[in-house]
Structures are given as structure tokens and as C-alpha cells.
Coordinates of C-alpha atoms and ligand atoms in Angstrom, one line a residue:
X242 CA 17.9 5.2 25.7
X243 CA 16.9 8.9 25.9
X244 CA 13.3 9.6 25.4
X245 CA 12.3 11.4 22.2
X246 CA 10.3 14.6 22.8
X247 CA 6.8 14.5 21.2
X248 CA 4.3 17.2 20.5
X249 CA 0.7 17.2 19.3
X250 CA -1.6 19.5 17.4
X251 CA -5.3 18.8 17.7
X252 CA -6.5 15.8 19.6
X253 CA -8.0 18.0 22.3
X254 CA -10.5 17.0 25.0
X255 CA -13.4 15.0 23.6
X256 CA -11.7 14.4 20.2
X257 CA -12.0 11.0 18.6
X258 CA -8.4 10.2 17.7
X259 CA -6.5 12.2 20.4
X260 CA -6.5 9.5 23.1
X261 CA -5.3 6.8 20.6
X262 CA -2.3 9.0 19.8
X263 CA -1.5 9.7 23.4
X264 CA -1.7 6.0 24.3
X265 CA 0.1 5.0 21.1
X266 CA 3.0 7.5 21.5
X267 CA 3.5 6.9 25.2
X268 CA 3.0 3.1 25.3
X269 CA 6.6 2.0 25.0
X270 CA 8.3 4.8 26.9
X271 CA 10.1 5.9 23.8
X272 CA 8.4 9.3 23.5
X273 CA 7.7 11.9 26.2
X274 CA 4.7 14.2 25.8
X275 CA 6.4 17.6 25.7
X276 CA 4.4 20.2 23.8
X277 CA 0.9 20.7 22.4
X278 CA -1.6 23.0 20.7
X279 CA -4.5 20.7 21.3
X280 CA -7.7 22.6 20.5
X281 CA -9.1 25.1 18.0
X282 CA -10.0 27.2 21.1
X283 CA -6.7 28.6 22.4
X284 CA -7.7 28.8 26.1
X285 CA -9.3 25.3 26.1
X286 CA -6.2 23.9 24.4
X287 CA -3.8 25.5 26.9
X288 CA -5.9 24.3 29.9
X289 CA -6.2 20.7 28.6
X290 CA -2.5 20.5 27.8
X291 CA -1.6 21.5 31.4
X292 CA -4.2 19.0 32.7
X293 CA -2.3 16.3 30.8
X294 CA 0.9 17.4 32.5
X295 CA 2.6 19.7 29.9
X296 CA 4.6 22.7 31.2
X297 CA 2.7 26.0 31.0
X298 CA 5.3 27.4 28.5
X299 CA 4.8 24.4 26.2
X300 CA 1.0 24.4 26.4
X301 CA 0.3 26.5 23.3
X302 CA -2.8 28.3 22.1
X303 CA -2.4 27.5 18.4
X304 CA 0.0 25.7 16.1
X305 CA 1.7 29.0 14.9
X306 CA 2.6 29.8 18.5
X307 CA 3.9 26.2 19.0
X308 CA 6.1 26.4 15.9
X309 CA 7.6 29.8 17.0
X310 CA 8.0 28.5 20.6
X311 CA 9.7 25.2 19.6
X312 CA 11.8 25.9 16.6
X313 CA 14.7 27.7 18.4
X314 CA 14.8 25.6 21.6
X315 CA 17.8 23.3 22.2
X316 CA 15.3 20.8 23.6
X317 CA 12.8 21.1 20.9
X318 CA 10.4 18.3 20.0
X319 CA 11.7 15.4 17.9
X320 CA 8.2 14.6 16.4
X321 CA 4.9 16.4 16.0
X322 CA 1.6 14.7 15.3
X323 CA -1.0 16.6 13.3
X324 CA -4.4 15.3 14.4
X325 CA -6.6 18.3 13.5
X326 CA -9.5 18.2 11.0
X327 CA -8.4 17.4 7.4
X328 CA -8.4 20.9 5.8
X329 CA -5.6 22.0 8.2
X330 CA -3.2 19.1 7.6
X331 CA -1.4 20.6 4.7
X332 CA -0.4 24.0 6.0
X333 CA 0.6 22.6 9.5
X334 CA 2.6 19.6 8.1
X335 CA 4.4 21.7 5.6
X336 CA 5.3 24.5 8.1
X337 CA 6.7 22.0 10.6
X338 CA 8.7 20.0 7.9
X339 CA 10.2 23.3 6.6
X340 CA 11.2 24.2 10.2
X341 CA 13.1 20.8 10.4
X342 CA 10.6 18.8 12.5
X343 CA 9.6 15.2 11.8
X344 CA 5.8 14.8 11.4
X345 CA 3.2 12.2 11.8
X346 CA 0.1 13.4 9.9
X347 CA -3.4 12.0 10.2
X348 CA -5.1 10.8 7.1
X349 CA -6.1 12.1 4.6
X350 CA -2.7 13.7 4.4
X351 CA -4.0 16.7 2.3
X352 CA -7.1 17.9 0.5
X353 CA -5.6 17.9 -3.0
X354 CA -3.1 15.9 -5.0
X355 CA -1.0 19.1 -5.6
X356 CA -0.7 19.6 -1.9
X357 CA 0.2 16.0 -1.4
X358 CA 3.0 16.2 -4.0
X359 CA 4.3 19.3 -2.3
X360 CA 4.5 17.5 1.0
X361 CA 6.5 14.6 -0.6
X362 CA 8.9 17.2 -2.1
X363 CA 9.3 19.2 1.1
X364 CA 10.0 16.0 3.1
X365 CA 12.6 15.0 0.6
X366 CA 14.2 18.4 0.5
X367 CA 14.4 18.8 4.3
X368 CA 15.3 15.2 4.9
X369 CA 12.7 15.0 7.6
X370 CA 10.4 12.0 8.2
X371 CA 6.8 12.6 7.2
X372 CA 4.6 9.6 8.1
X373 CA 0.9 9.1 7.6
X374 CA -1.2 7.3 10.2
X375 CA -2.4 4.3 8.2
X376 CA -2.4 2.6 11.6
X377 CA -4.3 -0.6 10.5
X378 CA -1.2 -1.5 8.5
X379 CA 0.7 -1.8 11.8
X380 CA -1.4 -4.7 13.2
X381 CA 0.9 -7.7 13.7
X382 CA -1.3 -10.0 11.6
X383 CA -1.5 -7.5 8.8
X384 CA 2.3 -7.5 8.8
X385 CA 2.1 -11.4 8.8
X386 CA -0.1 -11.3 5.7
X387 CA 2.2 -9.0 3.9
X388 CA 5.3 -11.1 4.8
X389 CA 3.5 -14.2 3.6
X390 CA 2.7 -12.5 0.3
X391 CA 6.3 -11.3 0.0
X392 CA 7.6 -14.8 0.7
X393 CA 5.4 -16.3 -2.0
X394 CA 3.4 -18.4 0.4
X395 CA 0.2 -17.8 -1.5
X396 CA 1.8 -17.5 -4.9
X397 CA 1.2 -14.6 -7.3
X398 CA -1.7 -12.6 -6.0
X399 CA -4.6 -12.7 -8.4
X400 CA -7.2 -10.8 -6.5
X401 CA -7.6 -8.5 -3.5
X402 CA -11.0 -7.7 -2.0
X403 CA -11.4 -5.2 0.8
X404 CA -14.3 -3.4 2.5
X405 CA -14.5 -0.5 5.0
X406 CA -18.3 -0.4 5.4
X407 CA -20.1 0.7 8.5
X408 CA -23.6 1.8 9.2
X409 CA -23.1 4.7 11.6
X410 CA -24.4 7.4 9.2
X411 CA -27.2 5.3 7.9
X412 CA -30.0 7.1 9.9
X413 CA -31.6 9.7 7.6
X414 CA -33.2 11.4 10.5
X415 CA -29.8 12.1 12.0
X416 CA -28.2 13.4 8.7
X417 CA -28.4 17.0 10.0
X418 CA -26.4 16.2 13.2
X419 CA -23.4 18.6 12.9
X420 CA -20.9 15.8 13.7
X421 CA -22.2 13.8 10.7
X422 CA -23.2 16.6 8.3
X423 CA -19.7 18.1 7.7
X424 CA -18.4 14.8 6.4
X425 CA -20.7 15.1 3.3
X426 CA -20.2 18.9 2.8
X427 CA -17.6 19.6 0.1
X428 CA -16.7 22.9 1.9
X429 CA -15.6 21.0 5.0
X430 CA -14.7 17.5 3.7
X431 CA -13.3 18.3 0.2
X432 CA -14.1 16.3 -3.0
X433 CA -15.0 13.0 -1.4
X434 CA -16.9 11.9 1.7
X435 CA -16.8 8.2 2.7
X436 CA -14.0 7.2 0.3
X437 CA -11.6 9.9 1.5
X438 CA -12.6 9.2 5.2
X439 CA -12.6 5.4 5.4
X440 CA -12.0 3.9 1.9
X441 CA -8.5 5.1 1.7
X442 CA -7.5 3.0 4.7
X443 CA -8.8 0.0 2.7
X444 CA -7.0 1.1 -0.5
X445 CA -3.8 1.6 1.4
X446 CA -4.2 -1.8 3.0
X447 CA -4.6 -3.5 -0.3
X448 CA -1.5 -1.9 -1.7
X449 CA 0.4 -2.5 1.5
X450 CA -0.4 -6.2 1.9
X451 CA 0.1 -7.0 -1.8
X452 CA 3.3 -4.9 -1.8
X453 CA 2.3 -3.2 -5.0
X454 CA 0.9 0.2 -6.0
X455 CA -2.6 1.1 -7.3
X456 CA -2.2 2.0 -10.9
X457 CA -5.7 2.4 -12.4
X458 CA -9.2 2.6 -10.9
X459 CA -12.8 2.9 -11.9
X460 CA -15.3 4.2 -9.3
X461 CA -19.1 4.3 -8.8
X462 CA -20.2 6.8 -6.1
X463 CA -23.6 7.2 -4.6
X464 CA -25.2 9.5 -2.1
X465 CA -27.9 7.3 -0.7
X466 CA -29.3 10.0 1.6
X467 CA -30.6 12.7 -0.7
X468 CA -29.5 15.7 1.4
X469 CA -25.8 14.6 1.0
X470 CA -23.7 16.2 -1.7
X471 CA -20.8 13.8 -1.2
X472 CA -20.9 10.0 -1.5
X473 CA -21.8 7.9 1.5
X474 CA -21.2 4.7 -0.5
X475 CA -18.6 3.8 -3.1
X476 CA -17.5 0.8 -5.1
X477 CA -14.0 1.0 -6.6
X478 CA -12.5 -1.4 -9.1
X479 CA -8.8 -1.1 -9.4
X480 CA -5.6 -2.7 -10.7
X481 CA -2.3 -2.9 -9.0
X482 CA 0.7 -2.3 -11.3
X483 CA 1.6 -6.1 -11.3
X484 CA -1.8 -6.9 -12.7
X485 CA -3.6 -7.9 -9.4
X486 CA -7.4 -7.3 -9.7
X487 CA -8.7 -5.1 -6.8
X488 CA -12.3 -4.6 -5.5
X489 CA -13.1 -2.2 -2.7
X490 CA -16.5 -1.4 -1.1
X491 CA -16.8 1.5 1.3
X492 CA -20.0 2.7 2.9
X493 CA -21.3 4.6 5.9
X494 CA -24.9 3.4 5.5
X495 CA -24.4 -0.3 5.9
X496 CA -26.6 -0.6 8.9
X497 CA -25.6 -3.6 11.1
X498 CA -22.0 -3.5 10.1
X499 CA -19.9 -2.0 12.9
X500 CA -16.3 -1.2 12.0
X501 CA -16.6 -3.2 8.8
X502 CA -13.0 -3.2 7.7
X503 CA -11.7 -6.5 6.2
X504 CA -9.4 -7.7 3.5
X505 CA -9.1 -10.9 1.5
X506 CA -6.1 -11.7 -0.7
X507 CA -6.4 -14.5 -3.2
X508 CA -3.2 -15.9 -4.7
X509 CA -2.4 -18.8 -7.1
X510 CA -1.7 -21.2 -4.2
X511 CA -3.7 -19.9 -1.3
X512 CA -5.9 -17.2 0.3
X513 CA -5.7 -15.0 3.3
X514 CA -8.3 -13.1 5.3
X515 CA -8.0 -10.4 8.0
X516 CA -10.8 -8.6 9.8
X517 CA -10.3 -5.5 11.9
X518 CA -12.9 -6.6 14.4
X519 CA -10.8 -9.8 15.1
X520 CA -7.4 -8.4 14.5
X521 CA -5.5 -11.2 16.3
X522 CA -6.3 -13.8 13.7
X523 CA -5.2 -14.3 10.1
X524 CA -7.2 -16.9 8.2
X525 CA -5.1 -18.9 5.8
X526 CA -6.2 -21.5 3.2
X527 CA -3.7 -23.3 1.1
X528 CA -5.1 -24.4 -2.3
X529 CA -6.8 -27.8 -1.9
X530 CA -6.1 -27.7 1.9
X531 CA -7.8 -26.9 5.1
X532 CA -8.5 -23.4 6.4
X533 CA -6.1 -22.5 9.3
X534 CA -6.2 -19.7 11.9
X535 CA -2.8 -18.1 12.5
X536 CA -2.7 -16.4 15.9
X537 CA -0.8 -13.3 16.8
X538 CA 2.1 -14.2 19.1
X539 CA 2.3 -17.8 18.1
X540 CA 5.6 -19.5 17.2
X541 CA 6.8 -19.4 13.6
X542 CA 5.4 -16.0 12.6
X543 CA 7.4 -13.8 10.2
X544 CA 9.8 -11.5 12.0
X545 CA 7.9 -8.3 11.3
X546 CA 4.7 -9.8 12.8
X547 CA 6.6 -11.2 15.8
X548 CA 8.3 -7.8 16.5
X549 CA 4.9 -6.1 16.7
X550 CA 3.1 -8.8 18.7
X551 CA 3.6 -7.0 22.0
X552 CA 0.7 -8.5 23.9
X553 CA 1.3 -12.2 24.5
X554 CA -0.8 -14.9 22.7
X555 CA -4.5 -15.0 23.7
X556 CA -4.5 -11.4 25.0
X557 CA -6.4 -9.0 22.8
X558 CA -4.4 -6.5 20.8
X559 CA -6.2 -3.1 20.6
X560 CA -6.3 -0.4 18.0
X561 CA -4.2 2.0 20.1
X562 CA -1.4 -0.6 20.0
X563 CA -1.5 -0.5 16.2
X564 CA -1.0 3.3 16.6
X565 CA 1.8 2.5 19.1
X566 CA 3.5 0.4 16.5
X567 CA 3.5 3.5 14.2
X568 CA 5.2 5.5 17.0
X569 CA 7.7 2.6 17.6
X570 CA 8.7 2.6 14.0
X571 CA 9.0 6.4 14.1
X572 CA 11.2 6.3 17.1
X573 CA 13.5 3.9 15.3
X574 CA 13.4 6.0 12.1
X575 CA 14.3 9.2 14.0
X576 CA 17.2 7.3 15.6
X577 CA 18.4 6.5 12.1
X578 CA 17.2 2.9 11.8
X579 CA 14.6 3.1 9.1
X580 CA 11.8 0.5 9.5
X581 CA 10.1 -1.2 6.6
X582 CA 6.4 -0.6 6.6
X583 CA 6.1 2.9 8.1
X584 CA 3.6 4.6 5.7
X585 CA 5.3 7.7 4.4
X586 CA 4.2 10.9 2.5
X587 CA 4.3 8.9 -0.7
X588 CA 1.5 6.7 0.7
X589 CA -0.3 9.9 1.6
X590 CA -0.2 11.4 -1.8
X591 CA -1.1 8.1 -3.6
X592 CA -4.3 8.1 -1.5
X593 CA -5.1 11.7 -2.5
X594 CA -4.6 10.9 -6.2
X595 CA -6.8 7.9 -5.9
X596 CA -9.6 9.9 -4.2
X597 CA -9.4 12.7 -6.8
X598 CA -9.3 10.2 -9.7
X599 CA -12.2 8.2 -8.2
X600 CA -14.3 11.4 -8.1
X601 CA -13.4 12.0 -11.8
X602 CA -14.2 8.4 -12.7
X603 CA -17.5 8.4 -10.8
X604 CA -18.5 11.6 -12.6
X605 CA -17.6 9.9 -15.9
X606 CA -19.8 6.9 -15.4
X607 CA -17.0 4.7 -14.0
X608 CA -14.5 5.4 -16.7
X609 CA -11.1 3.8 -16.0
X610 CA -8.6 6.5 -15.0
X611 CA -4.9 6.6 -14.0
X612 CA -5.0 6.5 -10.2
X613 CA -1.3 7.6 -9.7
X614 CA -0.2 11.1 -8.7
X615 CA 1.5 12.8 -11.7
X616 CA 4.9 12.6 -9.9
X617 CA 4.8 8.8 -9.9
X618 CA 3.5 8.1 -13.4
Ligands
NAI216 P1 -12.5 15.6 16.2 O1 -13.4 16.6 15.6 O2 -13.0 14.6 17.2 O3 -11.3 16.4 17.0 C1 -10.5 17.4 16.4 C2 -9.6 18.1 17.5 O4 -8.7 19.0 16.8 C3 -10.5 18.9 18.5 O5 -9.9 18.7 19.8 C4 -10.3 20.3 18.0 O6 -10.4 21.3 19.0 C5 -8.9 20.3 17.5 N1 -8.6 21.3 16.5 C6 -9.3 21.7 15.4 N2 -8.7 22.6 14.7 C7 -7.5 22.8 15.3 C8 -6.4 23.7 15.0 N3 -6.4 24.5 14.0 N4 -5.4 23.7 15.9 C9 -5.3 22.9 17.0 N5 -6.4 22.0 17.3 C10 -7.4 22.0 16.4 O7 -11.7 14.9 15.0 P2 -11.1 13.5 15.0 O8 -12.1 12.5 14.6 O9 -10.2 13.3 16.2 O10 -10.2 13.6 13.6 C11 -9.0 14.3 13.5 C12 -8.2 13.8 12.4 O11 -7.9 12.4 12.6 C13 -9.0 13.8 11.0 O12 -8.1 14.1 10.0 C14 -9.4 12.3 10.9 O13 -9.5 12.0 9.5 C15 -8.3 11.6 11.5 N6 -8.7 10.3 12.1 C16 -7.9 9.2 11.7 C17 -8.2 7.9 12.2 C18 -7.4 6.8 11.8 O14 -7.8 5.7 11.8 N7 -6.1 7.0 11.4 C19 -9.4 7.7 13.0 C20 -10.2 8.9 13.3 C21 -9.8 10.1 12.9

């Protein structure tokens, strides 16, 4: 099978998410790293791209130069990843979709709901793939949980409880560190801090595993470190359209919690639990029965979980491999074989609407608001 050509914007030297994309995209040999505009400093971006093995004429100084350089080539890239800071996602993603490229955009997809809806429309109009990197949803045991819910193995889901609460911004004496401060500055981060950064992974996960959309929410936001304008802690109550009750806690001041991402799904005939720090196990308890541990790679998993269990049983499955699963599904989608589960632009704009409505709800003392983007009401 011919390799697909892959380009990347952002993810330069020293960036947090850049290495995960490179490992993820290249893990299965389905993509070839072909072009990049990797850094906000043109020279540093060009130099690092060449250090990573890109040809000099495809090591671009900025994304505009990359778009101009790629769009008329016969061997142009098949997919571009946008892994720049949040405020730039919209214009880059839109420009590449309009030029006919498939895009994988980092979360949050956009800064506003209007921008998110625009991306959904442009992707529809151009017929290009626009995916969003909700990579946790690509862990095999998350797919197993979703398949079990879909198959009715825990009955109708009554309740979903999820957390993405870590303690890495809990030190008030470090609040002015530039790497931390921008996340709570509305000029840089937008309307929301911790919820838009981490909480949306948990909200997407709840909706993904329950196979249902978030319809309404009520939010309570707090800035526990006084110098912060945006929230560093949030509690969101929500309802899925089928009536499932949802609870979500997200925090960056929960000292002692590391990654702190977990989800529990409680149905009428059983419960499930998954924790990102032990991603290989899914905990299952049938009503009135014993708690069981379902292991990645074991016999009898649902097909979607088996397909993505690429490290054999007992070997640890890392975060980059969840990103690799996103690229694997993208390669299939570009080849015309759409894969169920790939988070698309619709998932991206649903998150943006939830963030904006949570901000409105928190300002209105937790009033219940419609969490859906206008285009999906
Ligand atoms: P970072 O600050 O560590 O790195 C950003 C990189 O983008 C740097 O190399 C910088 O030079 C480059 N850059 C900035 N502006 C650019 C521009 N206009 N053109 C080209 N390059 C540019 O940021 P980090 O943590 O890697 O985050 C990037 C994005 O990835 C954010 O949107 C973040 O929310 C998302 N992210 C997603 C994760 C996930 O689990 N899906 C995890 C971590 C980050």
C-alpha cells in the first residue's frame, strides 16, 4: 500500500504534543512525514524540520508558505496536522480544508462556537476529512467500553461520571510562570481555562462511550488562585439526549492527582470503569455479580477493541499509540473506508458549544442551559 504524505504545523522542538503526533502518525508505516511548518519562529522551524529529515523545499517557515508550496504539487500532502496553540487552529484548519486538504486539528478545535460551526460547514462543502484529536477515545479499552454499552451489556445507561483533574497548576507561587499563566489569561486561552483545556476530553469521552450527545449542562466555575481570571476548577452537571445523568469534575489544582482522567458508566445491569493511568484495563461489574478486570488484547473483546490492541496482552499500551490509532483511522478514511469512532469536526464544535454555554451557566449561578451548538439544536 502506498504511503500517505503527512504534514504538520506546530509541534516544533520542545513542544509538548509534537513528539506524540510524530510517533502516532509514523507508527504503522501508513504515513510518511513529508512537509512541515513546525515553529512560530520561521528559521527554527525550517532547521528542525530538516533535522527530522524533511526536504529543504518542504521545510517551511510558516503555514501560509506551506499552503502555497503544497497546494499545486502533484505529490502534495494527503493530511495536515494542526498542533499549534489554540488561537491559531481556526484560520489554519479552514484555509487547508478550503484548499482541499484533509486535516487533523488539535483540541480545542476553535476558540468560538461560530468558528466551530464554520469548520463543520467547510468540511462538509469541500468533502474533506476534518478530525479532532480526542485521542483518549482511541484507547482499545475505551472502545471496548463503548462497544459493551452499544451491545446493551450494562443495560440502559443511567449515570456517567468523569474526571480530568490534576494538580500541576496547584502551586500558587508558580502561578506567574509564563508556561502556566497564559492558560488562565482570556487573551491567550479564550473564554475558559481548565474546562476548555482538559474538561472537554472528559466531556467528549462521556458522550463517546455512551454513544449519545450532551444536550444540557449546568456549570460551577472557580478560580481558586486569586490572580487567575479563568477557572482552574469546574464542576459540570449535564444530561445526554437519551436522559443519562452526567457529572464531570475538572481541576488543575488537585495536588496529588497526576493525570487524573477517569470515567465510570453506570447502567441498569452493570457498571464500567476506565482510568487513563491504567489504560490497559477496563473494570466491569455486572449487577449482583463480582467485579472483573477485562484486559486489552485478551480473547473475546469486541472487534473495535481487538483491532486497536496493537501491543500484545500484558505489554503496556502508551498514549502515543492512542494517537497512532487516530492516524490509523485517518489513513483508512482517506483511502475511502470510513471508520466508526474517528472524532470529527462535529465533535469539535459540540465541545466548543459546551465550553461557551458552561461559561454562561457559571456566570448565571449554574443555570441550566442548552449545551448544543445552534446548528444541532
Ligand atoms: P507548546 O507550546 O508546547 O508547542 C507549540 C508549538 O507550536 C511550538 O513548537 C511553537 O513554536 C509552534 N507554533 C506556535 N505558533 C505557530 C504557528 N503560527 N505556526 C507554526 N508553529 C507554531 O504547545 P502544546 O502543548 O504542544 O499544544 C499545542 C496544541 O496541542 C494545543 O492546542 C493543545 O491544546 C493541544 N494539546 C492536545 C493534547 C491532547 O491530548 N490531544 C495534549 C497536549 C496539547
